[in-house]
XYZ file of C-alpha atoms in Angstrom:
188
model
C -18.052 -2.803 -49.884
C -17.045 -3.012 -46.378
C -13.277 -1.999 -45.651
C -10.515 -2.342 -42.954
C -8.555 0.738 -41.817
C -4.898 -0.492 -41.631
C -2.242 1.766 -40.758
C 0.883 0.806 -41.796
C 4.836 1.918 -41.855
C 7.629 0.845 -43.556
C 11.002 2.053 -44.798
C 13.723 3.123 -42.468
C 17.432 2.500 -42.201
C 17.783 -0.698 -43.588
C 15.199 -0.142 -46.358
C 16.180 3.388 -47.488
C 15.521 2.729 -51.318
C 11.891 2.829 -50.201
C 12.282 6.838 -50.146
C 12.881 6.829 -53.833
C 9.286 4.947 -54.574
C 6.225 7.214 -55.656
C 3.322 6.999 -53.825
C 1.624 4.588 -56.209
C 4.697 2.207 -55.958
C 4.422 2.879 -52.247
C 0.514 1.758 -52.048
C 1.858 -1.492 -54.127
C 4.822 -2.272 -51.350
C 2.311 -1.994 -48.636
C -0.646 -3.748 -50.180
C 2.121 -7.051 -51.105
C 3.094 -6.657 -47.196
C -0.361 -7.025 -46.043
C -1.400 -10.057 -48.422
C 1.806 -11.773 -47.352
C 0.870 -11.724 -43.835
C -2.922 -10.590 -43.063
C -5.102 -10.170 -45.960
C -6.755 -12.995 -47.732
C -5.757 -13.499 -51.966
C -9.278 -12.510 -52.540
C -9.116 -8.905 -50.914
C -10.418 -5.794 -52.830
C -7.542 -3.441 -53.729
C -6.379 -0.825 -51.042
C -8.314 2.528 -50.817
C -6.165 4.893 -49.912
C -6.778 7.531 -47.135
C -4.014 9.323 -46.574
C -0.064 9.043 -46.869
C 2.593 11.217 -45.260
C 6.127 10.575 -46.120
C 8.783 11.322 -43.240
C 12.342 10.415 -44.754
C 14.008 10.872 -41.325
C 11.055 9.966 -38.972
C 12.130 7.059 -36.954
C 15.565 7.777 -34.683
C 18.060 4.865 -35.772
C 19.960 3.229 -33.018
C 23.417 3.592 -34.046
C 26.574 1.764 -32.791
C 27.301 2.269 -29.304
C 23.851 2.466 -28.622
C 24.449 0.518 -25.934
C 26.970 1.360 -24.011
C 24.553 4.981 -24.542
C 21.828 2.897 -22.278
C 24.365 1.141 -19.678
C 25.368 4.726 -18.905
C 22.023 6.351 -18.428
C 21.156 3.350 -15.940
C 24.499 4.269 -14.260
C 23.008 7.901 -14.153
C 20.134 7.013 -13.208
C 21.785 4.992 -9.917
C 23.505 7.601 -8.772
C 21.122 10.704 -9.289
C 18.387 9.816 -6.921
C 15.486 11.055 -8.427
C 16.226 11.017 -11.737
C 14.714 9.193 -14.451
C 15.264 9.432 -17.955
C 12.866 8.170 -20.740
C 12.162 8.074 -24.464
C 11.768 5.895 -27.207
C 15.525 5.842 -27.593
C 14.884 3.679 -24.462
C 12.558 0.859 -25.498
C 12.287 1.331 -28.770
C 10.433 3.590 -31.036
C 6.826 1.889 -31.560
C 3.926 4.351 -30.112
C 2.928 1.120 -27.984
C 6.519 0.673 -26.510
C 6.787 4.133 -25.463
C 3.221 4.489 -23.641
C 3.953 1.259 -22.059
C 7.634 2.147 -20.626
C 6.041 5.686 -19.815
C 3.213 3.995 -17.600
C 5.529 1.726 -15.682
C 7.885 4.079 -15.531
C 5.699 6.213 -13.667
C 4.781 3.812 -11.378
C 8.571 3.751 -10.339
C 8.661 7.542 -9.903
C 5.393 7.681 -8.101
C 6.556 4.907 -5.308
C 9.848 6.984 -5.298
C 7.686 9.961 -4.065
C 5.711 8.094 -1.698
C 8.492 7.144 -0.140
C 10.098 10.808 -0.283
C 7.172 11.575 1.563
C 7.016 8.889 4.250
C 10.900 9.952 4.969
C 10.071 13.764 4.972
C 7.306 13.210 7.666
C 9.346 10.786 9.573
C 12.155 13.499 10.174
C 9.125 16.295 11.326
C 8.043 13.309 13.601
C 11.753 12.852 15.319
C 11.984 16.613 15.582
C 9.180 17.237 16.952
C 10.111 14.071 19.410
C 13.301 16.114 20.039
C 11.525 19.366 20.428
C 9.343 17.501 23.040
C 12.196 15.985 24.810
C 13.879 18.892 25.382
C 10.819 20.193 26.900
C 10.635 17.180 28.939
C 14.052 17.968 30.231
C 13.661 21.304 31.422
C 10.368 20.900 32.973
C 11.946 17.684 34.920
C 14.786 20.114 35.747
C 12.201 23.245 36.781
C 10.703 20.367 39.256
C 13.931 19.010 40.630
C 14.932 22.732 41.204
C 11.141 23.511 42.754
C 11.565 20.095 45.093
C 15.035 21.029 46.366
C 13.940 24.149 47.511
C 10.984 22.526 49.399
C 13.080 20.005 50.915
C 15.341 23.191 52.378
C 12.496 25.218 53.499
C 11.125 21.486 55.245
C 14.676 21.165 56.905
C 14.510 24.550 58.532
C 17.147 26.364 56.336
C 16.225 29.964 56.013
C 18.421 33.043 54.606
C 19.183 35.811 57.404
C 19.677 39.287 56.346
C 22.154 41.264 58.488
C 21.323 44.274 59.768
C 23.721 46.693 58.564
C 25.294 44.909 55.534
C 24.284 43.511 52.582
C 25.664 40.392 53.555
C 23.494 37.174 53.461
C 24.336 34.557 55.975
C 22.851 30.971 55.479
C 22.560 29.000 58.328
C 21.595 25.421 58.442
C 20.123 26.424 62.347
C 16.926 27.861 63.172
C 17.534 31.004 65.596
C 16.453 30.894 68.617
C 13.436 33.087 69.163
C 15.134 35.385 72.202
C 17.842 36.931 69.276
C 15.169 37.237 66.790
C 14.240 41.279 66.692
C 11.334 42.884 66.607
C 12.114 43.214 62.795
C 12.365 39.504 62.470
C 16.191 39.957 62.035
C 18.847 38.110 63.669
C 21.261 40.161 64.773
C 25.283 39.613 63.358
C 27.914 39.230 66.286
């Protein structure tokens, strides 16, 4: 005959009398589950392939519970960059914890995205800093390079004295009779 594999659970906190049962009585409870609410009255009996019993399997949400949750969210707020998951989250169901742990990692991947975008948008202003600065002292090497063409253009020269060390700087061209044979105007 053909057969359905049904995997079933049952028990927990508010049905702990269900740990006393043997594992005949336990075929019975789940068989009269199924026939209430899936299998038709004319289904074969159940043909058991396996059973595992786990009297403390499935965490129990206590009270405060709760509150537990509204303070991981707070956590959560205030850490950036921390998530915290588990079936104590969404409850305990192999479904509900693969779905909260897909969408959750949605939320952690955009978070890291936009970790990302910020980290290269702070080497983007440096390096706009960096180049600024450059900017600055190049425009500052030119001004300097300019001025010294506009003396030079005006006629200002540096004379050496002949026996000092002193530098005069005269805003005057000599005239070419005191110019020496040195090129040096003599100091009166």
């Amino acid at each position: 005959e053909d057969y359905n594999l049904l995997l079933n659970h049952i028990g927990g906190s508010r049905d702990v009398g269900i740990a006393e049962l043997t594992e005949e009585e336990l075929v019975s409870e789940v068989d009269k589950g199924c026939r209430q609410v899936l299998l038709k009255d004319d289904a074969p009996e159940p043909l058991v392939v396996g059973m595992k019993v786990w009297p403390t399997a499935i965490p129990q949400y206590e009270l405060g519970h709760a509150e537990i949750l509204e303070e991981l969210e707070e956590l959560e707020q205030t850490v950036d960059g921390l998530w915290i998951c588990g079936n104590y989250r969404t409850g305990v169901a192999f479904p509900d914890c693969v779905t909260f742990g897909y969408e959750h990692a949605k939320v952690v991947l955009e978070y890291l995205k936009e970790e990302e975008g910020k980290e290269q948008s702070a080497v983007v202003a440096k390096d706009a800093i960096e180049e600024e600065k450059i900017e600055k002292v190049v425009e500052a090497e030119e001004a300097e390079k300019a001025e010294e063409e506009a003396k030079v253009e005006e006629g200002e020269k540096l004379v050496v004295a002949e026996d000092s060390d002193d530098v005069v700087d005269t805003d005057e061209k000599s005239p070419p009779s005191l110019i020496d044979d040195k090129g040096k105007t003599p100091v009166a």
